[in-house]
PDB file of C-alpha atoms in Angstrom:
ATOM      1  CA  UNK X   2    -203.415 -13.999 176.335  1.00  0.00           C
ATOM      2  CA  UNK X   3    -207.296 -15.550 176.870  1.00  0.00           C
ATOM      3  CA  UNK X   4    -210.400 -13.072 175.504  1.00  0.00           C
ATOM      4  CA  UNK X   5    -212.818 -11.559 178.061  1.00  0.00           C
ATOM      5  CA  UNK X   6    -215.217 -14.109 178.819  1.00  0.00           C
ATOM      6  CA  UNK X   7    -217.742 -14.176 176.250  1.00  0.00           C
ATOM      7  CA  UNK X   8    -221.045 -15.882 175.911  1.00  0.00           C
ATOM      8  CA  UNK X   9    -223.393 -14.849 172.557  1.00  0.00           C
ATOM      9  CA  UNK X  10    -226.755 -15.264 172.164  1.00  0.00           C
ATOM     10  CA  UNK X  11    -228.718 -14.035 168.572  1.00  0.00           C
ATOM     11  CA  UNK X  12    -230.832 -10.883 168.495  1.00  0.00           C
ATOM     12  CA  UNK X  13    -231.413 -10.766 164.748  1.00  0.00           C
ATOM     13  CA  UNK X  14    -230.662 -11.618 161.280  1.00  0.00           C
ATOM     14  CA  UNK X  15    -230.212  -8.956 158.678  1.00  0.00           C
ATOM     15  CA  UNK X  16    -230.029  -9.526 154.566  1.00  0.00           C
ATOM     16  CA  UNK X  17    -228.666  -7.589 152.326  1.00  0.00           C
ATOM     17  CA  UNK X  18    -229.462  -7.999 148.865  1.00  0.00           C
ATOM     18  CA  UNK X  19    -230.526 -11.654 149.249  1.00  0.00           C
ATOM     19  CA  UNK X  20    -227.189 -12.744 151.148  1.00  0.00           C
ATOM     20  CA  UNK X  21    -226.549 -13.068 155.015  1.00  0.00           C
ATOM     21  CA  UNK X  22    -224.530 -10.183 156.604  1.00  0.00           C
ATOM     22  CA  UNK X  23    -222.932 -10.602 160.193  1.00  0.00           C
ATOM     23  CA  UNK X  24    -226.215 -11.073 162.906  1.00  0.00           C
ATOM     24  CA  UNK X  25    -225.750  -8.740 165.201  1.00  0.00           C
ATOM     25  CA  UNK X  26    -225.469 -10.595 168.458  1.00  0.00           C
ATOM     26  CA  UNK X  27    -225.682 -10.366 172.478  1.00  0.00           C
ATOM     27  CA  UNK X  28    -222.032 -10.621 173.366  1.00  0.00           C
ATOM     28  CA  UNK X  29    -221.761 -10.766 177.864  1.00  0.00           C
ATOM     29  CA  UNK X  30    -218.271  -9.924 178.886  1.00  0.00           C
ATOM     30  CA  UNK X  31    -217.409  -9.948 182.693  1.00  0.00           C
ATOM     31  CA  UNK X  32    -214.496  -8.311 184.183  1.00  0.00           C
ATOM     32  CA  UNK X  33    -213.536  -8.276 188.037  1.00  0.00           C
ATOM     33  CA  UNK X  34    -210.966  -5.551 189.025  1.00  0.00           C
ATOM     34  CA  UNK X  35    -207.437  -7.064 190.755  1.00  0.00           C
ATOM     35  CA  UNK X  36    -205.283  -4.738 192.434  1.00  0.00           C
ATOM     36  CA  UNK X  37    -201.845  -6.625 192.521  1.00  0.00           C
ATOM     37  CA  UNK X  38    -198.276  -7.015 192.296  1.00  0.00           C
ATOM     38  CA  UNK X  39    -197.514  -7.654 188.388  1.00  0.00           C
ATOM     39  CA  UNK X  40    -194.041  -8.246 186.578  1.00  0.00           C
ATOM     40  CA  UNK X  41    -193.521  -5.652 185.260  1.00  0.00           C
ATOM     41  CA  UNK X  42    -189.959  -6.480 183.020  1.00  0.00           C
ATOM     42  CA  UNK X  43    -188.506  -9.566 181.695  1.00  0.00           C
ATOM     43  CA  UNK X  44    -186.195  -9.660 184.704  1.00  0.00           C
ATOM     44  CA  UNK X  45    -188.899 -10.301 187.195  1.00  0.00           C
ATOM     45  CA  UNK X  46    -189.080  -6.341 188.470  1.00  0.00           C
ATOM     46  CA  UNK X  47    -192.417  -6.248 190.242  1.00  0.00           C
ATOM     47  CA  UNK X  48    -194.328  -3.311 190.954  1.00  0.00           C
ATOM     48  CA  UNK X  49    -197.801  -2.152 192.357  1.00  0.00           C
ATOM     49  CA  UNK X  50    -200.368  -2.265 189.614  1.00  0.00           C
ATOM     50  CA  UNK X  51    -204.402  -2.259 188.858  1.00  0.00           C
ATOM     51  CA  UNK X  52    -205.685  -4.480 186.346  1.00  0.00           C
ATOM     52  CA  UNK X  53    -208.509  -5.654 184.290  1.00  0.00           C
ATOM     53  CA  UNK X  54    -208.780  -9.425 185.172  1.00  0.00           C
ATOM     54  CA  UNK X  55    -204.885  -9.877 186.393  1.00  0.00           C
ATOM     55  CA  UNK X  56    -203.357  -8.839 183.265  1.00  0.00           C
ATOM     56  CA  UNK X  57    -202.018  -5.529 181.979  1.00  0.00           C
ATOM     57  CA  UNK X  58    -203.185  -4.758 179.131  1.00  0.00           C
ATOM     58  CA  UNK X  59    -206.834  -6.587 180.124  1.00  0.00           C
ATOM     59  CA  UNK X  60    -208.441  -9.418 178.648  1.00  0.00           C
ATOM     60  CA  UNK X  61    -209.146  -9.042 174.580  1.00  0.00           C
ATOM     61  CA  UNK X  62    -212.854  -8.168 173.924  1.00  0.00           C
ATOM     62  CA  UNK X  63    -214.321  -8.910 170.166  1.00  0.00           C
ATOM     63  CA  UNK X  64    -217.620  -8.069 168.644  1.00  0.00           C
ATOM     64  CA  UNK X  65    -219.083  -7.144 165.693  1.00  0.00           C
ATOM     65  CA  UNK X  66    -220.424  -3.879 164.234  1.00  0.00           C
ATOM     66  CA  UNK X  67    -223.737  -3.679 165.468  1.00  0.00           C
ATOM     67  CA  UNK X  68    -223.350  -5.926 168.760  1.00  0.00           C
ATOM     68  CA  UNK X  69    -224.646  -5.509 171.861  1.00  0.00           C
ATOM     69  CA  UNK X  70    -222.381  -5.975 174.600  1.00  0.00           C
ATOM     70  CA  UNK X  71    -223.475  -6.391 177.559  1.00  0.00           C
ATOM     71  CA  UNK X  72    -220.985  -5.918 180.286  1.00  0.00           C
ATOM     72  CA  UNK X  73    -220.467  -6.611 183.859  1.00  0.00           C
ATOM     73  CA  UNK X  74    -217.501  -5.026 185.890  1.00  0.00           C
ATOM     74  CA  UNK X  75    -216.890  -6.608 189.494  1.00  0.00           C
ATOM     75  CA  UNK X  76    -214.112  -4.276 191.932  1.00  0.00           C
ATOM     76  CA  UNK X  77    -213.203  -7.186 193.919  1.00  0.00           C
ATOM     77  CA  UNK X  78    -214.010  -6.974 197.666  1.00  0.00           C
ATOM     78  CA  UNK X  79    -210.203  -7.190 199.206  1.00  0.00           C
ATOM     79  CA  UNK X  80    -209.133  -4.213 196.666  1.00  0.00           C
ATOM     80  CA  UNK X  81    -208.816  -1.106 198.533  1.00  0.00           C
ATOM     81  CA  UNK X  82    -209.652   1.967 195.382  1.00  0.00           C
ATOM     82  CA  UNK X  83    -213.414   2.362 193.252  1.00  0.00           C
ATOM     83  CA  UNK X  84    -212.553   1.430 189.336  1.00  0.00           C
ATOM     84  CA  UNK X  85    -214.630   1.963 186.889  1.00  0.00           C
ATOM     85  CA  UNK X  86    -214.913   0.883 183.194  1.00  0.00           C
ATOM     86  CA  UNK X  87    -214.706   3.632 180.282  1.00  0.00           C
ATOM     87  CA  UNK X  88    -215.204   1.999 176.713  1.00  0.00           C
ATOM     88  CA  UNK X  89    -214.027   4.173 174.211  1.00  0.00           C
ATOM     89  CA  UNK X  90    -216.177   1.903 171.722  1.00  0.00           C
ATOM     90  CA  UNK X  91    -219.384   2.860 173.622  1.00  0.00           C
ATOM     91  CA  UNK X  92    -221.921   5.615 173.375  1.00  0.00           C
ATOM     92  CA  UNK X  93    -223.392   5.995 176.983  1.00  0.00           C
ATOM     93  CA  UNK X  94    -223.323   8.680 179.516  1.00  0.00           C
ATOM     94  CA  UNK X  95    -220.344   9.560 181.753  1.00  0.00           C
ATOM     95  CA  UNK X  96    -222.181   9.736 185.077  1.00  0.00           C
ATOM     96  CA  UNK X  97    -223.971   6.421 184.691  1.00  0.00           C
ATOM     97  CA  UNK X  98    -222.562   3.646 182.838  1.00  0.00           C
ATOM     98  CA  UNK X  99    -218.919   5.076 183.221  1.00  0.00           C
ATOM     99  CA  UNK X 100    -219.517   5.816 186.941  1.00  0.00           C
ATOM    100  CA  UNK X 101    -217.113   4.162 190.140  1.00  0.00           C
ATOM    101  CA  UNK X 102    -217.485   1.140 191.545  1.00  0.00           C
ATOM    102  CA  UNK X 103    -216.366   0.954 195.025  1.00  0.00           C
ATOM    103  CA  UNK X 104    -214.895  -2.500 196.758  1.00  0.00           C
ATOM    104  CA  UNK X 105    -217.150  -5.531 197.170  1.00  0.00           C
ATOM    105  CA  UNK X 106    -219.832  -3.859 194.033  1.00  0.00           C
ATOM    106  CA  UNK X 107    -220.694  -4.732 190.629  1.00  0.00           C
ATOM    107  CA  UNK X 108    -222.204  -2.760 187.631  1.00  0.00           C
ATOM    108  CA  UNK X 109    -223.448  -3.523 185.039  1.00  0.00           C
ATOM    109  CA  UNK X 110    -224.640  -1.755 181.667  1.00  0.00           C
ATOM    110  CA  UNK X 111    -224.907  -2.457 178.287  1.00  0.00           C
ATOM    111  CA  UNK X 112    -223.907  -0.631 174.617  1.00  0.00           C
ATOM    112  CA  UNK X 113    -224.425  -0.929 171.589  1.00  0.00           C
ATOM    113  CA  UNK X 114    -221.030  -1.131 169.228  1.00  0.00           C
ATOM    114  CA  UNK X 115    -222.274   1.252 166.522  1.00  0.00           C
ATOM    115  CA  UNK X 116    -218.542   1.991 164.722  1.00  0.00           C
ATOM    116  CA  UNK X 117    -215.967  -0.440 163.728  1.00  0.00           C
ATOM    117  CA  UNK X 118    -212.367  -0.094 164.694  1.00  0.00           C
ATOM    118  CA  UNK X 119    -210.313  -0.815 166.943  1.00  0.00           C
ATOM    119  CA  UNK X 120    -210.618   1.100 170.768  1.00  0.00           C
ATOM    120  CA  UNK X 121    -208.482   1.542 174.364  1.00  0.00           C
ATOM    121  CA  UNK X 122    -210.605   0.755 177.249  1.00  0.00           C
ATOM    122  CA  UNK X 123    -209.353   2.067 180.404  1.00  0.00           C
ATOM    123  CA  UNK X 124    -210.839   3.283 184.336  1.00  0.00           C
ATOM    124  CA  UNK X 125    -211.990   6.685 184.516  1.00  0.00           C
ATOM    125  CA  UNK X 126    -212.015   6.112 188.427  1.00  0.00           C
ATOM    126  CA  UNK X 127    -210.116   9.480 189.925  1.00  0.00           C
ATOM    127  CA  UNK X 128    -207.306  10.207 189.514  1.00  0.00           C
ATOM    128  CA  UNK X 129    -207.844   8.979 186.159  1.00  0.00           C
ATOM    129  CA  UNK X 130    -204.180   9.295 185.431  1.00  0.00           C
ATOM    130  CA  UNK X 131    -202.925   6.767 188.479  1.00  0.00           C
ATOM    131  CA  UNK X 132    -205.197   3.838 187.272  1.00  0.00           C
ATOM    132  CA  UNK X 133    -204.543   3.972 183.432  1.00  0.00           C
ATOM    133  CA  UNK X 134    -200.937   4.235 184.050  1.00  0.00           C
ATOM    134  CA  UNK X 135    -201.165   1.819 187.050  1.00  0.00           C
ATOM    135  CA  UNK X 136    -202.684  -0.939 184.265  1.00  0.00           C
ATOM    136  CA  UNK X 137    -206.105  -0.234 183.780  1.00  0.00           C
ATOM    137  CA  UNK X 138    -206.461  -0.195 179.793  1.00  0.00           C
ATOM    138  CA  UNK X 139    -206.974  -2.763 177.231  1.00  0.00           C
ATOM    139  CA  UNK X 140    -208.738  -3.609 173.917  1.00  0.00           C
ATOM    140  CA  UNK X 141    -211.992  -3.874 172.470  1.00  0.00           C
ATOM    141  CA  UNK X 142    -212.268  -4.411 168.217  1.00  0.00           C
ATOM    142  CA  UNK X 143    -214.859  -4.526 166.608  1.00  0.00           C
ATOM    143  CA  UNK X 144    -214.987  -5.885 163.257  1.00  0.00           C
ATOM    144  CA  UNK X 145    -216.906  -4.248 160.146  1.00  0.00           C
ATOM    145  CA  UNK X 146    -220.323  -5.744 160.368  1.00  0.00           C
ATOM    146  CA  UNK X 147    -219.279  -6.503 156.237  1.00  0.00           C
ATOM    147  CA  UNK X 148    -216.160  -8.271 156.900  1.00  0.00           C
ATOM    148  CA  UNK X 149    -213.302  -8.513 154.566  1.00  0.00           C
ATOM    149  CA  UNK X 150    -212.697  -6.741 151.320  1.00  0.00           C
ATOM    150  CA  UNK X 151    -210.039  -5.813 148.798  1.00  0.00           C
ATOM    151  CA  UNK X 152    -209.882  -2.485 150.941  1.00  0.00           C
ATOM    152  CA  UNK X 153    -209.621  -4.087 153.383  1.00  0.00           C
ATOM    153  CA  UNK X 154    -208.357  -7.627 153.087  1.00  0.00           C
ATOM    154  CA  UNK X 155    -208.096 -10.531 155.369  1.00  0.00           C
ATOM    155  CA  UNK X 156    -204.926 -11.286 157.408  1.00  0.00           C
ATOM    156  CA  UNK X 157    -202.417 -14.205 157.959  1.00  0.00           C
ATOM    157  CA  UNK X 158    -201.401 -13.234 161.662  1.00  0.00           C
ATOM    158  CA  UNK X 159    -202.991 -10.692 163.797  1.00  0.00           C
ATOM    159  CA  UNK X 160    -201.134  -9.573 167.056  1.00  0.00           C
ATOM    160  CA  UNK X 161    -202.438  -6.513 169.699  1.00  0.00           C
ATOM    161  CA  UNK X 162    -199.867  -4.234 170.878  1.00  0.00           C
ATOM    162  CA  UNK X 163    -200.499  -1.829 173.738  1.00  0.00           C
ATOM    163  CA  UNK X 164    -197.704   0.567 174.675  1.00  0.00           C
ATOM    164  CA  UNK X 165    -198.229   1.986 178.132  1.00  0.00           C
ATOM    165  CA  UNK X 166    -196.434   4.277 180.967  1.00  0.00           C
ATOM    166  CA  UNK X 167    -194.258   2.658 183.715  1.00  0.00           C
ATOM    167  CA  UNK X 168    -193.850   5.103 186.957  1.00  0.00           C
ATOM    168  CA  UNK X 169    -191.800   4.921 189.908  1.00  0.00           C
ATOM    169  CA  UNK X 170    -193.865   2.673 191.766  1.00  0.00           C
ATOM    170  CA  UNK X 171    -193.880   5.385 194.181  1.00  0.00           C
ATOM    171  CA  UNK X 172    -195.433   8.563 192.110  1.00  0.00           C
ATOM    172  CA  UNK X 173    -198.045  10.345 193.630  1.00  0.00           C
ATOM    173  CA  UNK X 174    -200.970  11.013 190.731  1.00  0.00           C
ATOM    174  CA  UNK X 175    -199.899  14.410 190.582  1.00  0.00           C
ATOM    175  CA  UNK X 176    -196.454  13.529 189.599  1.00  0.00           C
ATOM    176  CA  UNK X 177    -197.652  10.717 187.169  1.00  0.00           C
ATOM    177  CA  UNK X 178    -199.842  13.580 185.840  1.00  0.00           C
ATOM    178  CA  UNK X 179    -196.857  15.358 184.924  1.00  0.00           C
ATOM    179  CA  UNK X 180    -194.923  12.849 183.453  1.00  0.00           C
ATOM    180  CA  UNK X 181    -193.147  13.001 186.726  1.00  0.00           C
ATOM    181  CA  UNK X 182    -190.940   9.788 187.961  1.00  0.00           C
ATOM    182  CA  UNK X 183    -190.994   8.264 184.462  1.00  0.00           C
ATOM    183  CA  UNK X 184    -189.374   4.627 184.208  1.00  0.00           C
ATOM    184  CA  UNK X 185    -190.045   3.736 180.582  1.00  0.00           C
ATOM    185  CA  UNK X 186    -192.632   2.125 178.106  1.00  0.00           C
ATOM    186  CA  UNK X 187    -194.477  -0.929 178.442  1.00  0.00           C
ATOM    187  CA  UNK X 188    -195.143  -3.281 175.658  1.00  0.00           C
ATOM    188  CA  UNK X 189    -198.510  -5.290 176.508  1.00  0.00           C
ATOM    189  CA  UNK X 190    -197.175  -4.833 180.163  1.00  0.00           C
ATOM    190  CA  UNK X 191    -193.298  -4.934 180.111  1.00  0.00           C
ATOM    191  CA  UNK X 192    -190.727  -2.965 178.854  1.00  0.00           C
ATOM    192  CA  UNK X 193    -188.791  -4.697 176.220  1.00  0.00           C
ATOM    193  CA  UNK X 194    -191.134  -7.667 176.123  1.00  0.00           C
ATOM    194  CA  UNK X 195    -190.735  -8.897 172.735  1.00  0.00           C
ATOM    195  CA  UNK X 196    -187.260  -7.410 172.195  1.00  0.00           C
ATOM    196  CA  UNK X 197    -184.218 -10.573 172.829  1.00  0.00           C
ATOM    197  CA  UNK X 198    -182.223  -8.440 170.591  1.00  0.00           C
ATOM    198  CA  UNK X 199    -182.170  -4.805 173.645  1.00  0.00           C
ATOM    199  CA  UNK X 200    -182.956  -7.587 176.736  1.00  0.00           C
ATOM    200  CA  UNK X 201    -180.993 -10.773 176.684  1.00  0.00           C
ATOM    201  CA  UNK X 202    -183.704 -11.455 179.181  1.00  0.00           C
ATOM    202  CA  UNK X 203    -187.117 -11.317 176.966  1.00  0.00           C
ATOM    203  CA  UNK X 204    -187.990 -14.802 175.959  1.00  0.00           C
ATOM    204  CA  UNK X 205    -190.547 -14.090 172.696  1.00  0.00           C
ATOM    205  CA  UNK X 206    -190.899 -12.309 169.894  1.00  0.00           C
ATOM    206  CA  UNK X 207    -193.949 -12.126 167.437  1.00  0.00           C
ATOM    207  CA  UNK X 208    -193.987 -14.502 164.272  1.00  0.00           C
ATOM    208  CA  UNK X 209    -194.794 -14.687 160.832  1.00  0.00           C
ATOM    209  CA  UNK X 210    -193.882 -16.705 157.560  1.00  0.00           C
ATOM    210  CA  UNK X 211    -191.976 -14.926 154.772  1.00  0.00           C
ATOM    211  CA  UNK X 212    -194.775 -12.754 152.916  1.00  0.00           C
ATOM    212  CA  UNK X 213    -197.633 -12.645 154.700  1.00  0.00           C
ATOM    213  CA  UNK X 214    -199.699 -10.264 155.830  1.00  0.00           C
ATOM    214  CA  UNK X 215    -199.688  -9.143 159.537  1.00  0.00           C
ATOM    215  CA  UNK X 216    -201.483  -6.933 161.199  1.00  0.00           C
ATOM    216  CA  UNK X 217    -201.328  -5.164 164.123  1.00  0.00           C
ATOM    217  CA  UNK X 218    -203.790  -3.604 166.079  1.00  0.00           C
ATOM    218  CA  UNK X 219    -202.242  -0.941 168.188  1.00  0.00           C
ATOM    219  CA  UNK X 220    -203.285   1.288 170.541  1.00  0.00           C
ATOM    220  CA  UNK X 221    -201.811   3.784 172.609  1.00  0.00           C
ATOM    221  CA  UNK X 222    -202.321   3.857 176.683  1.00  0.00           C
ATOM    222  CA  UNK X 223    -199.774   6.257 178.043  1.00  0.00           C
ATOM    223  CA  UNK X 224    -201.187   8.837 179.351  1.00  0.00           C
ATOM    224  CA  UNK X 225    -199.302  12.237 177.923  1.00  0.00           C
ATOM    225  CA  UNK X 226    -197.629  11.128 174.790  1.00  0.00           C
ATOM    226  CA  UNK X 227    -198.286  10.789 171.525  1.00  0.00           C
ATOM    227  CA  UNK X 228    -196.315   7.050 170.132  1.00  0.00           C
ATOM    228  CA  UNK X 229    -194.758   7.602 166.438  1.00  0.00           C
ATOM    229  CA  UNK X 230    -195.416   4.138 165.474  1.00  0.00           C
ATOM    230  CA  UNK X 231    -192.953   2.464 162.999  1.00  0.00           C
ATOM    231  CA  UNK X 232    -191.846  -1.037 161.357  1.00  0.00           C
ATOM    232  CA  UNK X 233    -187.945   0.093 160.717  1.00  0.00           C
ATOM    233  CA  UNK X 234    -187.045  -2.341 157.758  1.00  0.00           C
ATOM    234  CA  UNK X 235    -190.863  -1.684 156.355  1.00  0.00           C
ATOM    235  CA  UNK X 236    -193.304   0.588 155.799  1.00  0.00           C
ATOM    236  CA  UNK X 237    -196.612   0.078 156.663  1.00  0.00           C
ATOM    237  CA  UNK X 238    -198.787  -1.617 153.808  1.00  0.00           C
ATOM    238  CA  UNK X 239    -202.541  -0.312 154.571  1.00  0.00           C
ATOM    239  CA  UNK X 240    -203.353   1.663 157.515  1.00  0.00           C
ATOM    240  CA  UNK X 241    -206.405   2.223 158.967  1.00  0.00           C
ATOM    241  CA  UNK X 242    -206.792   5.051 161.183  1.00  0.00           C
ATOM    242  CA  UNK X 243    -208.896   3.922 164.337  1.00  0.00           C
ATOM    243  CA  UNK X 244    -209.310   0.934 162.517  1.00  0.00           C
ATOM    244  CA  UNK X 245    -212.078   1.842 160.670  1.00  0.00           C
ATOM    245  CA  UNK X 246    -212.012   0.489 157.238  1.00  0.00           C
ATOM    246  CA  UNK X 247    -213.188   3.854 155.387  1.00  0.00           C
ATOM    247  CA  UNK X 248    -209.766   5.354 157.171  1.00  0.00           C
ATOM    248  CA  UNK X 249    -207.638   4.427 154.766  1.00  0.00           C
ATOM    249  CA  UNK X 250    -204.146   5.200 154.056  1.00  0.00           C
ATOM    250  CA  UNK X 251    -200.960   3.461 151.946  1.00  0.00           C
ATOM    251  CA  UNK X 252    -197.105   2.915 152.165  1.00  0.00           C
ATOM    252  CA  UNK X 253    -196.905   5.034 155.445  1.00  0.00           C
ATOM    253  CA  UNK X 254    -193.602   5.067 157.074  1.00  0.00           C
ATOM    254  CA  UNK X 255    -195.133   6.624 160.941  1.00  0.00           C
ATOM    255  CA  UNK X 256    -198.241   6.768 162.544  1.00  0.00           C
ATOM    256  CA  UNK X 257    -198.638   9.400 164.557  1.00  0.00           C
ATOM    257  CA  UNK X 258    -201.392   7.337 167.023  1.00  0.00           C
ATOM    258  CA  UNK X 259    -202.699   9.968 170.176  1.00  0.00           C
ATOM    259  CA  UNK X 260    -202.690   9.002 173.631  1.00  0.00           C
ATOM    260  CA  UNK X 261    -205.693   6.865 174.134  1.00  0.00           C
ATOM    261  CA  UNK X 262    -206.321   6.263 170.409  1.00  0.00           C
ATOM    262  CA  UNK X 263    -205.515   3.437 167.819  1.00  0.00           C
ATOM    263  CA  UNK X 264    -204.696   2.471 164.230  1.00  0.00           C
ATOM    264  CA  UNK X 265    -204.405  -1.140 162.385  1.00  0.00           C
ATOM    265  CA  UNK X 266    -201.517  -1.199 160.086  1.00  0.00           C
ATOM    266  CA  UNK X 267    -200.477  -4.569 158.408  1.00  0.00           C
ATOM    267  CA  UNK X 268    -196.727  -4.995 157.601  1.00  0.00           C
ATOM    268  CA  UNK X 269    -196.053  -7.673 154.984  1.00  0.00           C
ATOM    269  CA  UNK X 270    -192.495  -8.805 154.756  1.00  0.00           C
ATOM    270  CA  UNK X 271    -190.542 -10.360 151.854  1.00  0.00           C
ATOM    271  CA  UNK X 272    -191.397 -13.136 150.044  1.00  0.00           C
ATOM    272  CA  UNK X 273    -188.792 -16.091 149.127  1.00  0.00           C
ATOM    273  CA  UNK X 274    -186.431 -15.191 152.035  1.00  0.00           C
ATOM    274  CA  UNK X 275    -186.826 -14.916 155.605  1.00  0.00           C
ATOM    275  CA  UNK X 276    -186.496 -11.283 157.952  1.00  0.00           C
ATOM    276  CA  UNK X 277    -186.720  -8.909 160.696  1.00  0.00           C
ATOM    277  CA  UNK X 278    -188.896  -6.321 161.836  1.00  0.00           C
ATOM    278  CA  UNK X 279    -188.729  -3.895 164.925  1.00  0.00           C
ATOM    279  CA  UNK X 280    -191.714  -2.679 165.409  1.00  0.00           C
ATOM    280  CA  UNK X 281    -190.354   1.049 167.517  1.00  0.00           C
ATOM    281  CA  UNK X 282    -192.623   3.775 169.127  1.00  0.00           C
ATOM    282  CA  UNK X 283    -189.664   6.212 167.035  1.00  0.00           C
ATOM    283  CA  UNK X 284    -189.782   8.460 169.521  1.00  0.00           C
ATOM    284  CA  UNK X 285    -186.358   7.324 171.095  1.00  0.00           C
ATOM    285  CA  UNK X 286    -187.430   8.053 174.945  1.00  0.00           C
ATOM    286  CA  UNK X 287    -189.622   5.253 174.889  1.00  0.00           C
ATOM    287  CA  UNK X 288    -187.687   3.256 172.368  1.00  0.00           C
ATOM    288  CA  UNK X 289    -184.816   2.401 173.927  1.00  0.00           C
ATOM    289  CA  UNK X 290    -187.144   2.303 177.537  1.00  0.00           C
ATOM    290  CA  UNK X 291    -189.582  -0.433 176.752  1.00  0.00           C
ATOM    291  CA  UNK X 292    -191.117   0.499 172.992  1.00  0.00           C
ATOM    292  CA  UNK X 293    -189.487  -1.972 170.125  1.00  0.00           C
ATOM    293  CA  UNK X 294    -190.895  -5.149 169.327  1.00  0.00           C
ATOM    294  CA  UNK X 295    -189.468  -8.055 166.839  1.00  0.00           C
ATOM    295  CA  UNK X 296    -191.634  -9.668 164.280  1.00  0.00           C
ATOM    296  CA  UNK X 297    -189.255 -12.364 162.838  1.00  0.00           C
ATOM    297  CA  UNK X 298    -190.752 -13.529 159.560  1.00  0.00           C
ATOM    298  CA  UNK X 299    -189.171 -17.191 159.147  1.00  0.00           C
ATOM    299  CA  UNK X 300    -190.447 -20.005 156.969  1.00  0.00           C
ATOM    300  CA  UNK X 301    -190.613 -22.080 160.567  1.00  0.00           C
ATOM    301  CA  UNK X 302    -192.740 -19.312 161.764  1.00  0.00           C
ATOM    302  CA  UNK X 303    -194.790 -20.710 164.905  1.00  0.00           C
ATOM    303  CA  UNK X 304    -198.278 -21.332 163.055  1.00  0.00           C
ATOM    304  CA  UNK X 305    -200.211 -20.724 166.416  1.00  0.00           C
ATOM    305  CA  UNK X 306    -198.727 -17.315 166.956  1.00  0.00           C
ATOM    306  CA  UNK X 307    -201.453 -14.327 166.060  1.00  0.00           C
ATOM    307  CA  UNK X 308    -203.686 -17.005 164.857  1.00  0.00           C
ATOM    308  CA  UNK X 309    -207.081 -18.618 166.474  1.00  0.00           C
ATOM    309  CA  UNK X 310    -207.939 -15.757 169.156  1.00  0.00           C
ATOM    310  CA  UNK X 311    -203.804 -15.777 169.922  1.00  0.00           C
ATOM    311  CA  UNK X 312    -203.737 -11.989 169.728  1.00  0.00           C
ATOM    312  CA  UNK X 313    -201.517 -11.430 172.581  1.00  0.00           C
ATOM    313  CA  UNK X 314    -197.970 -13.253 173.595  1.00  0.00           C
TER     314      UNK X 314
END
């Protein structure tokens, strides 16, 4: 998946104790809303979905703490619904920056990314439960301005995993709000997206080499239920609640992630041998209806997966 369209310009250069820190930038982000039929499983089933940029999740936005995001949302002319953008990384006015945009209109606003972490963005137009559950969500990563450290080490690979809902196509807003006509869980837009063990039609898995530090940027985009994020045959080495380096926990088996919340979780596989993990929502209703991701740790792991911005397969 491509990153959101970004254009940067230097605003300031800061010095700390004689050494340069990350320079604050102006980051231009442009997205369009596309209402379309989207494939929601590995068999090719399509549902009527609403998207940012035509994909579920929408484009990954990645900035550094202190950057200013200059955002533009276009609601394409052929759409039927009003839509909006709610960045959880923004401190703004819900009645101004996050207001709805009618088809054929644009909305521009700016915000400073003040806190590091992994944040959801989503549509906040009425009914919010329908807009989110039809796929209008994505991830903004705000890297800490201090960079990597012993407490927040540099990973060997990085992946974004977003868990969402799949409802029957004809589910009404009230039915979605009450979790009626729920069909399953989506991982980056598809049931069992990266799980050929439980779905013979799945064609992709996450990969790493034995002993590598694999960083998962996990966001729960389900509208009602928490996710119990667990690495079968592994233990989370470090977990940062909300992705903030100050919110660190060690040796975690399962992380409870509330709706519209996120975590950064690191997994290190055994060195000297091939192994596999299944990254699951340990709420079995979700796991066995789509929320299982296979991570293969092998010497010939694809060198492109999880590197150079290739965060969403």
